[in-house]
Coordinates of C-alpha atoms and ligand atoms in Angstrom, one line a residue:
M1 CA -10.2 -154.2 -92.8
E2 CA -10.2 -156.4 -89.5
L3 CA -12.2 -155.4 -87.0
P4 CA -10.5 -154.2 -83.7
F5 CA -11.1 -156.0 -80.4
A6 CA -13.4 -154.0 -78.1
E7 CA -14.8 -154.9 -75.0
S8 CA -18.2 -157.0 -74.3
F9 CA -19.9 -154.7 -72.3
R10 CA -21.3 -151.6 -72.8
I11 CA -21.9 -148.4 -69.7
K12 CA -25.1 -147.1 -68.4
M13 CA -23.8 -146.1 -65.1
V14 CA -20.4 -143.7 -64.2
E15 CA -18.7 -142.5 -61.1
P16 CA -16.7 -139.7 -61.5
I17 CA -13.0 -139.5 -60.3
R18 CA -11.3 -136.6 -60.1
R19 CA -7.5 -135.6 -61.5
T20 CA -5.1 -133.9 -58.8
T21 CA -2.2 -131.8 -59.3
R22 CA 1.6 -133.2 -58.9
A23 CA 1.4 -130.4 -55.9
E24 CA -1.7 -132.0 -54.3
R25 CA -0.2 -135.0 -54.6
E26 CA 3.3 -134.7 -53.1
Q27 CA 0.9 -133.2 -50.1
F28 CA -1.8 -135.8 -50.2
I29 CA 1.4 -138.1 -50.0
R30 CA 3.5 -136.7 -47.6
E31 CA 0.5 -136.3 -45.2
A32 CA 0.1 -140.4 -46.0
K33 CA 4.2 -141.1 -44.6
F34 CA 4.2 -142.3 -48.1
N35 CA 2.5 -145.3 -47.9
L36 CA -0.7 -145.6 -50.5
F37 CA -3.4 -147.3 -47.9
N38 CA -3.1 -144.2 -45.8
L39 CA -4.3 -142.4 -48.8
K40 CA -8.1 -141.4 -49.5
S41 CA -9.4 -143.2 -52.1
A42 CA -10.8 -139.8 -53.5
N43 CA -7.6 -138.4 -53.8
V44 CA -6.7 -141.4 -56.3
F45 CA -7.1 -141.4 -60.0
I46 CA -6.5 -144.6 -60.8
D47 CA -6.4 -147.0 -58.4
L48 CA -5.2 -150.8 -59.6
L49 CA -4.4 -150.9 -55.1
T50 CA -6.3 -154.4 -55.5
D51 CA -9.0 -156.3 -58.0
S52 CA -10.4 -157.6 -54.5
G53 CA -14.3 -156.5 -54.7
T54 CA -13.4 -153.6 -56.3
G55 CA -15.0 -154.9 -59.4
A56 CA -18.2 -153.6 -61.6
M57 CA -21.7 -155.5 -60.9
S58 CA -23.8 -156.1 -64.2
D59 CA -27.1 -154.7 -64.4
R60 CA -28.1 -158.6 -64.1
Q61 CA -25.9 -158.6 -60.9
W62 CA -27.9 -155.2 -59.1
S63 CA -30.7 -156.9 -60.1
E64 CA -30.4 -160.1 -58.2
M65 CA -29.6 -157.8 -55.5
M66 CA -33.5 -156.7 -54.9
L67 CA -34.6 -160.0 -55.1
G68 CA -32.5 -160.8 -52.1
D69 CA -33.9 -163.3 -49.9
E70 CA -33.4 -161.9 -45.7
S71 CA -35.1 -164.5 -43.7
Y72 CA -32.6 -165.8 -41.1
A73 CA -32.3 -169.5 -42.5
G74 CA -33.4 -171.2 -45.5
A75 CA -33.6 -168.2 -47.4
S76 CA -34.2 -169.1 -51.6
S77 CA -31.5 -167.0 -52.1
F78 CA -28.5 -169.6 -50.4
F79 CA -30.6 -172.1 -52.5
K80 CA -29.9 -170.1 -55.5
F81 CA -25.9 -169.7 -54.4
R82 CA -25.4 -173.5 -53.5
D83 CA -27.3 -174.7 -56.9
A84 CA -25.0 -172.2 -58.9
I85 CA -21.7 -173.9 -57.3
R86 CA -23.4 -177.1 -57.5
D87 CA -23.8 -176.6 -61.5
I88 CA -20.8 -174.9 -62.3
M89 CA -18.1 -176.1 -60.0
G90 CA -19.4 -179.4 -59.4
F91 CA -19.5 -179.6 -55.6
E92 CA -22.4 -180.6 -53.4
Y93 CA -22.0 -178.9 -50.2
V94 CA -21.5 -175.6 -49.6
L95 CA -20.6 -173.1 -47.4
P96 CA -21.0 -169.0 -47.6
C97 CA -18.9 -167.0 -45.8
H98 CA -17.9 -163.3 -45.6
Q99 CA -14.7 -163.4 -47.3
G100 CA -11.9 -165.7 -48.4
R101 CA -10.1 -165.6 -45.5
A102 CA -13.3 -166.4 -43.7
A103 CA -13.6 -169.7 -45.8
E104 CA -9.9 -170.6 -44.9
N105 CA -10.2 -169.9 -41.1
V106 CA -13.7 -172.3 -41.2
L107 CA -11.8 -175.1 -43.1
F108 CA -8.7 -175.0 -42.0
S109 CA -10.2 -175.0 -37.8
V110 CA -11.3 -178.5 -39.5
L111 CA -7.8 -180.1 -41.1
V112 CA -4.6 -177.8 -40.0
K113 CA -3.6 -179.1 -36.8
E114 CA 0.0 -178.1 -34.9
G115 CA 3.1 -179.1 -36.8
H116 CA 1.3 -179.7 -40.2
L117 CA 3.2 -179.1 -43.4
V118 CA 0.9 -177.6 -46.4
P119 CA 2.7 -178.1 -49.3
G120 CA 1.2 -175.3 -52.5
N121 CA 2.0 -173.1 -54.9
S122 CA 3.2 -169.6 -53.1
H123 CA 0.3 -169.6 -50.6
F124 CA -2.0 -165.8 -50.5
D125 CA -0.6 -164.6 -47.3
T126 CA -4.0 -164.7 -45.9
T127 CA -3.8 -168.7 -46.3
K128 CA -0.4 -168.6 -45.5
G129 CA -1.3 -166.6 -42.2
H130 CA -4.1 -169.2 -41.5
I131 CA -1.7 -172.2 -41.7
E132 CA 1.1 -170.4 -39.7
F133 CA -0.9 -169.2 -36.6
R134 CA -2.1 -172.6 -36.0
K135 CA 1.6 -173.4 -36.1
A136 CA 1.9 -175.1 -38.9
K137 CA 3.9 -174.4 -41.4
A138 CA 3.4 -174.3 -45.6
V139 CA 5.9 -175.5 -47.6
D140 CA 6.6 -173.7 -51.2
C141 CA 6.9 -176.1 -53.8
T142 CA 6.7 -173.9 -56.7
I143 CA 8.5 -174.4 -59.8
D144 CA 11.1 -172.5 -60.2
E145 CA 10.3 -171.2 -63.7
A146 CA 7.8 -169.0 -61.8
F147 CA 11.1 -166.6 -60.0
D148 CA 12.7 -165.2 -63.3
T149 CA 10.3 -162.1 -64.7
T150 CA 12.1 -162.8 -67.4
L151 CA 10.7 -166.2 -68.3
A152 CA 7.2 -166.7 -70.7
H153 CA 6.5 -170.1 -69.2
P154 CA 2.6 -170.3 -70.0
F155 CA 2.0 -171.6 -67.0
K156 CA 4.0 -170.6 -63.9
G157 CA 1.9 -171.4 -61.5
N158 CA 2.5 -175.3 -61.6
I159 CA 3.7 -177.1 -58.4
D160 CA 7.0 -178.7 -59.0
L161 CA 6.1 -182.3 -58.3
V162 CA 9.4 -183.6 -57.5
K163 CA 9.5 -180.4 -54.6
L164 CA 6.0 -181.7 -53.8
E165 CA 6.6 -185.3 -53.4
K166 CA 9.5 -185.0 -51.3
V167 CA 7.5 -183.4 -49.1
L168 CA 5.3 -186.1 -49.2
A169 CA 7.1 -188.8 -49.2
E170 CA 9.3 -187.4 -46.5
N171 CA 6.4 -185.9 -44.1
G172 CA 3.7 -187.0 -45.3
D173 CA 2.2 -187.8 -42.4
R174 CA 2.3 -184.3 -41.0
V175 CA 0.7 -183.3 -44.3
P176 CA -3.0 -182.7 -44.0
F177 CA -3.5 -181.4 -47.8
I178 CA -1.6 -179.8 -50.8
I179 CA -3.7 -176.5 -51.6
F180 CA -3.1 -175.0 -55.5
T181 CA -3.9 -171.0 -55.7
I182 CA -5.6 -170.5 -59.4
T183 CA -4.2 -168.7 -60.5
C184 CA -1.4 -168.1 -58.4
N185 CA -1.7 -164.8 -56.9
S186 CA 2.0 -164.3 -55.4
S187 CA 3.7 -165.4 -58.6
G188 CA 1.4 -162.4 -60.9
G189 CA -1.2 -163.8 -61.3
Q190 CA 0.2 -166.4 -62.9
P191 CA -2.2 -169.7 -64.1
V192 CA -1.6 -173.7 -62.8
S193 CA -2.6 -176.1 -66.4
L194 CA -4.6 -179.0 -66.2
A195 CA -1.6 -181.7 -66.5
N196 CA -0.3 -180.1 -63.7
M197 CA -3.3 -180.6 -61.2
K198 CA -4.0 -183.7 -62.8
A199 CA -0.5 -185.2 -62.1
V200 CA -0.5 -183.2 -58.5
R201 CA -3.9 -185.3 -58.1
Q202 CA -2.1 -188.4 -59.3
L203 CA 0.7 -187.7 -56.1
A204 CA -1.8 -187.2 -54.2
D205 CA -4.1 -190.3 -54.4
K206 CA -0.9 -192.1 -54.5
Y207 CA -0.3 -190.3 -50.5
G208 CA -3.8 -190.8 -49.6
K209 CA -4.4 -186.7 -49.5
K210 CA -6.5 -184.2 -50.1
I211 CA -6.5 -181.4 -52.6
V212 CA -8.0 -177.8 -51.5
M213 CA -7.6 -175.3 -54.4
D214 CA -8.0 -171.4 -53.0
S215 CA -10.1 -170.3 -56.1
A216 CA -10.3 -167.2 -55.8
R217 CA -9.2 -166.1 -59.3
F218 CA -10.5 -169.9 -60.5
A219 CA -12.4 -168.3 -64.0
E220 CA -8.9 -166.6 -65.1
N221 CA -7.3 -170.0 -64.7
A222 CA -10.0 -171.3 -66.8
Y223 CA -9.6 -169.1 -70.2
F224 CA -5.3 -169.4 -70.3
I225 CA -5.7 -173.3 -69.8
K226 CA -8.4 -172.6 -72.9
V227 CA -5.8 -170.2 -74.6
R228 CA -2.5 -171.7 -73.9
E229 CA -2.8 -175.7 -73.0
D230 CA -2.5 -178.0 -75.4
G231 CA -5.7 -179.6 -76.5
C232 CA -8.1 -176.9 -74.8
Q233 CA -9.0 -175.0 -77.6
N234 CA -12.0 -176.5 -78.0
K235 CA -13.3 -177.0 -75.1
S236 CA -15.1 -174.0 -73.0
I237 CA -14.6 -172.7 -70.0
R238 CA -17.6 -174.3 -68.0
E239 CA -15.8 -177.5 -69.2
I240 CA -12.2 -176.6 -68.1
V241 CA -13.7 -175.2 -65.1
K242 CA -15.4 -179.3 -64.4
E243 CA -12.2 -181.0 -65.0
M244 CA -9.9 -178.2 -63.0
F245 CA -12.2 -178.7 -60.0
S246 CA -12.7 -182.3 -60.8
Y247 CA -9.3 -182.5 -59.1
A248 CA -10.1 -180.9 -55.9
D249 CA -11.5 -182.2 -53.1
A250 CA -12.2 -178.9 -51.4
I251 CA -12.2 -175.3 -52.6
T252 CA -12.1 -171.7 -50.5
M253 CA -13.1 -168.7 -52.7
S254 CA -13.2 -165.3 -52.5
A255 CA -16.1 -164.4 -54.2
K256 CA -14.5 -160.6 -54.3
K257 CA -12.3 -161.7 -57.0
D258 CA -14.0 -163.7 -60.0
A259 CA -17.3 -163.7 -58.4
I260 CA -17.3 -159.8 -59.1
V261 CA -19.2 -158.8 -55.8
N262 CA -17.7 -156.0 -53.6
I263 CA -17.7 -159.1 -50.6
G264 CA -18.5 -162.7 -50.5
G265 CA -16.9 -166.2 -50.2
F266 CA -17.4 -169.8 -49.1
I267 CA -15.8 -172.8 -48.7
A268 CA -16.9 -176.0 -51.3
M269 CA -16.3 -179.5 -50.7
R270 CA -17.3 -183.5 -51.6
D271 CA -17.1 -184.8 -48.6
K272 CA -20.7 -184.6 -45.9
D273 CA -18.6 -185.3 -43.2
L274 CA -15.8 -182.8 -43.5
F275 CA -19.5 -180.4 -44.4
D276 CA -20.1 -181.2 -40.6
K277 CA -17.4 -180.3 -38.9
A278 CA -16.8 -177.4 -40.6
S279 CA -20.4 -176.3 -40.1
V280 CA -19.8 -176.4 -36.7
F281 CA -17.2 -173.5 -37.0
E282 CA -18.8 -171.6 -39.8
I283 CA -22.1 -171.1 -36.7
I284 CA -19.1 -169.8 -34.3
Y285 CA -17.4 -167.4 -36.7
E286 CA -19.5 -166.6 -39.8
G287 CA -23.2 -167.4 -38.4
Y288 CA -25.3 -169.6 -39.7
I289 CA -25.4 -172.2 -42.3
T290 CA -26.9 -170.8 -45.2
Y291 CA -26.0 -167.3 -44.9
G292 CA -22.4 -167.3 -43.4
G293 CA -22.4 -163.8 -42.7
L294 CA -23.5 -162.5 -46.3
A295 CA -27.2 -160.7 -46.5
G296 CA -29.4 -163.1 -49.4
R297 CA -28.8 -160.3 -52.1
D298 CA -25.4 -160.8 -51.8
L299 CA -25.7 -164.8 -51.8
N300 CA -27.9 -163.7 -55.0
A301 CA -25.1 -161.7 -56.3
I302 CA -22.8 -164.3 -56.8
A303 CA -24.2 -166.3 -57.9
R304 CA -25.4 -164.4 -60.8
G305 CA -21.4 -163.2 -60.8
L306 CA -20.0 -166.7 -61.0
Y307 CA -22.4 -167.4 -64.6
E308 CA -21.3 -163.8 -65.6
A309 CA -17.8 -165.0 -65.0
T310 CA -17.4 -167.9 -67.0
E311 CA -18.1 -166.6 -70.0
F312 CA -15.3 -166.4 -72.5
D313 CA -16.6 -163.2 -74.1
Y314 CA -16.4 -161.5 -70.7
L315 CA -12.4 -163.4 -69.9
E316 CA -11.1 -162.3 -72.8
T317 CA -12.2 -158.3 -72.1
R318 CA -11.2 -158.7 -69.0
V319 CA -7.1 -160.3 -69.5
R320 CA -7.1 -158.5 -72.8
Q321 CA -7.3 -155.3 -70.9
V322 CA -4.5 -156.6 -69.1
E323 CA -2.4 -157.8 -71.6
Y324 CA -3.0 -154.7 -73.0
L325 CA -0.9 -152.6 -70.8
G326 CA 1.8 -155.3 -70.0
N327 CA 2.3 -155.4 -73.8
K328 CA 2.9 -151.4 -74.0
L329 CA 5.1 -151.5 -70.9
M330 CA 6.6 -154.0 -72.3
A331 CA 7.6 -151.8 -75.4
M332 CA 8.4 -148.8 -73.3
G333 CA 10.7 -151.8 -72.3
I334 CA 10.0 -151.6 -69.0
P335 CA 10.7 -155.1 -66.8
I336 CA 7.4 -156.6 -65.8
Q337 CA 7.0 -160.4 -64.6
Q338 CA 6.3 -162.4 -68.3
P339 CA 3.7 -163.3 -69.0
V340 CA 1.5 -161.3 -68.2
G341 CA -1.1 -162.6 -65.6
G342 CA -4.7 -162.3 -65.1
H343 CA -5.5 -159.6 -62.4
A344 CA -2.7 -157.5 -62.6
I345 CA 1.1 -155.9 -63.8
F346 CA 3.7 -157.3 -61.3
V347 CA 6.6 -154.6 -62.3
D348 CA 10.1 -156.5 -61.7
A349 CA 11.2 -152.8 -58.8
K350 CA 15.3 -154.5 -58.3
R351 CA 15.7 -153.9 -62.6
F352 CA 13.3 -150.9 -62.7
L353 CA 15.4 -149.0 -60.5
P354 CA 18.8 -150.7 -59.8
N355 CA 20.1 -147.8 -57.9
V356 CA 18.3 -147.9 -55.2
R357 CA 19.5 -149.6 -52.1
K358 CA 17.3 -152.4 -51.5
E359 CA 17.2 -151.6 -47.9
E360 CA 15.4 -148.5 -49.2
F361 CA 12.4 -150.2 -50.6
V362 CA 12.7 -150.8 -54.0
A363 CA 9.1 -151.5 -54.8
Q364 CA 7.4 -149.1 -52.6
T365 CA 10.0 -146.4 -53.9
L366 CA 8.4 -147.1 -57.1
A367 CA 5.0 -147.5 -55.9
V368 CA 5.5 -143.1 -53.8
H369 CA 6.9 -142.1 -57.4
L370 CA 3.9 -143.7 -59.0
Y371 CA 1.2 -141.9 -57.7
V372 CA 3.1 -138.5 -57.7
E373 CA 3.8 -138.9 -61.0
A374 CA 0.2 -139.6 -62.5
G375 CA -2.0 -140.6 -59.1
V376 CA -2.2 -144.2 -60.2
R377 CA -2.1 -146.1 -56.4
G378 CA -0.2 -149.8 -57.2
V379 CA 1.0 -151.6 -53.8
E380 CA 4.2 -152.7 -53.3
I381 CA 5.3 -156.5 -53.6
G382 CA 8.6 -156.9 -51.7
A383 CA 10.5 -156.3 -48.4
I384 CA 7.7 -154.2 -46.8
L385 CA 5.1 -156.3 -47.1
A386 CA 8.2 -159.5 -46.3
D387 CA 7.7 -158.3 -43.0
R388 CA 11.2 -158.6 -40.2
D389 CA 12.0 -162.0 -39.7
P390 CA 9.9 -163.6 -36.3
V391 CA 13.6 -164.7 -34.5
T392 CA 15.3 -162.7 -36.0
R393 CA 13.8 -159.1 -36.0
E394 CA 15.7 -158.6 -39.0
N395 CA 14.3 -157.7 -42.2
R396 CA 13.2 -159.8 -45.0
Y397 CA 14.6 -159.2 -48.3
P398 CA 13.1 -161.3 -51.2
E399 CA 14.1 -162.2 -54.2
L400 CA 12.0 -160.1 -56.1
E401 CA 10.4 -156.6 -55.2
L402 CA 7.1 -155.7 -57.3
M403 CA 5.2 -153.4 -57.2
R404 CA 1.8 -154.3 -58.6
L405 CA -1.5 -152.9 -60.5
A406 CA -4.1 -154.6 -60.0
I407 CA -6.5 -154.0 -62.8
P408 CA -10.3 -154.1 -61.2
R409 CA -12.8 -155.7 -63.5
R410 CA -15.4 -153.7 -65.5
V411 CA -14.0 -150.5 -64.3
Y412 CA -11.1 -148.7 -66.3
T413 CA -11.1 -148.2 -70.4
N414 CA -7.9 -148.3 -72.0
N415 CA -8.1 -144.8 -71.5
H416 CA -7.1 -145.3 -68.4
M417 CA -4.6 -147.6 -69.0
D418 CA -2.9 -145.3 -71.5
V419 CA -2.1 -142.7 -68.6
V420 CA -0.7 -145.5 -66.4
A421 CA 1.7 -146.6 -68.7
A422 CA 2.4 -142.9 -69.6
G423 CA 3.0 -142.6 -65.6
L424 CA 5.5 -145.0 -65.4
K425 CA 7.3 -144.5 -69.4
N426 CA 8.1 -140.7 -67.4
I427 CA 9.6 -142.6 -64.6
W428 CA 11.7 -144.7 -66.4
D429 CA 13.3 -142.2 -68.9
R430 CA 14.5 -140.4 -65.6
R431 CA 15.6 -143.9 -63.3
S432 CA 19.1 -143.0 -63.7
T433 CA 18.1 -140.1 -61.3
I434 CA 16.2 -141.8 -58.7
K435 CA 18.7 -142.8 -56.6
T436 CA 16.9 -143.4 -53.1
G437 CA 14.4 -144.5 -51.1
F438 CA 13.3 -144.4 -48.1
K439 CA 13.1 -145.2 -43.9
I440 CA 10.8 -147.1 -41.7
V441 CA 10.2 -144.7 -38.3
R442 CA 7.2 -146.6 -37.3
E443 CA 5.8 -149.9 -37.9
A444 CA 3.3 -153.0 -36.4
P445 CA 5.0 -155.7 -34.7
I446 CA 2.6 -158.4 -37.9
M447 CA 1.1 -157.2 -40.8
R448 CA 3.5 -153.5 -41.3
H449 CA 2.6 -153.0 -44.6
F450 CA -1.0 -151.6 -43.7
T451 CA 0.3 -148.9 -41.3
V452 CA 3.9 -148.3 -41.9
E453 CA 4.6 -144.9 -41.8
L454 CA 8.5 -143.7 -44.3
E455 CA 10.8 -141.4 -44.7
K456 CA 12.5 -140.0 -47.1
I457 CA 15.8 -140.7 -47.6
Ligands
F0G501 N1 -6.3 -166.4 -52.1 C1 -6.0 -165.3 -52.8 C2 -5.0 -166.1 -53.9 C3 -6.0 -164.0 -52.9 O1 -5.7 -162.8 -53.5 C4 -6.8 -162.9 -51.4 C5 -7.3 -162.3 -51.2 C6 -7.7 -164.0 -51.1 C7 -7.0 -165.4 -50.7 C8 -8.4 -164.1 -49.5 O2 -9.6 -163.3 -49.7 O3 -9.6 -161.0 -49.5 O4 -11.6 -162.1 -50.0 O5 -10.3 -162.5 -47.5 N2 -6.4 -161.1 -52.0 C9 -6.3 -159.9 -52.2 C10 -5.6 -159.0 -53.1 C11 -6.4 -158.9 -51.0 O6 -5.8 -157.6 -53.3 O7 -4.9 -160.0 -53.5 P1 -10.2 -162.4 -49.2

């Protein structure tokens, strides 16, 4: 008999979580004004709100925490952190930051100016936010295949070379750099291929542009390259990571994802001049250049986490759990973004609840039903998140209404995934009876999804 697959870790510390009753959950979600961000985490049984900062550190990472050097400047923890990034990612210059968006803030303070265009593959919200805040524009050059959830393209994070070249040819003087998000969160945790990175590098060189990689989930991207891209099966994850980053001039990193820590981030780059300029903003916004808003112990845990996250066995366990949930849902006929991404399942809410009008927030409706059904917290990636048009103040309705179920690293077992799947199946079976959603009763002028208050229609 073939031995089944099993996790490449065992558990030596546990955190109790509490089941609630349906009646309790109905009350909690009503008190939360039907906004899942307003729930107390103690009232959530399985929390799939995000995979960011929610992972379980290893025993080695916790022991590194004890070895933190908390000196203000020149701490040994900084050198351990810098050397890990040099070794794994191949960049000479490194600035620690308190999280990913802080890295964006520091780097873009140097590179992005009013009127600029920043082409990329479905920029993450904070990336787009930091570009638009500087009165520049994020131009989405993602391949069209990414927007069809039924299409099983292996690299839906890829940049469309024709779309990119059009921007560079027509407005090259306004482009400070091209940004790759690896994996691409907004399109479903979808990877970018090495071939696409190489081709974009050639275009960037032709037009004399830098490439920045938003590397929050770089290791998951490398895993997909290894298992999906022709000619990469025999390369190690670390070899693939080195090659990926050989195409970049600089990276921003949210260490809360693929460095498996609860807080932290950094910028890494090759160019001393860029490092000197960024160091000025680093000191204003983050802290001295050898700690950047983090404790020495955090830097140690990141260094260790980067090594762990680039081990094949860890990544296989990680991605196969996401696939496990995805395969279960697909077998039930539940519509999800295919193929399954690296960190989350994206349920296609319009196809799940065809009777709910888009004006009544389809993905939010599904997320509320899932919480009441099973105590599972997902997150809406749809019209509430898309916000109002800044000029007309009309609601924007994106092409896709998605409910994201993000899986924290090394936290839940496949039994938890079974609960998620069963909860969704129960809703799926009664989907024809769900005909109404929600209306907004209170909202903030921007980033409304965090605090929005809703009422049942
Ligand atoms: N880039 C990507 C691709 C991200 O997914 C995130 C965060 C950031 C940058 C910003 O990093 O949170 O450390 O400041 N994503 C989280 C999520 C919030 O839930 O997907 P941060």
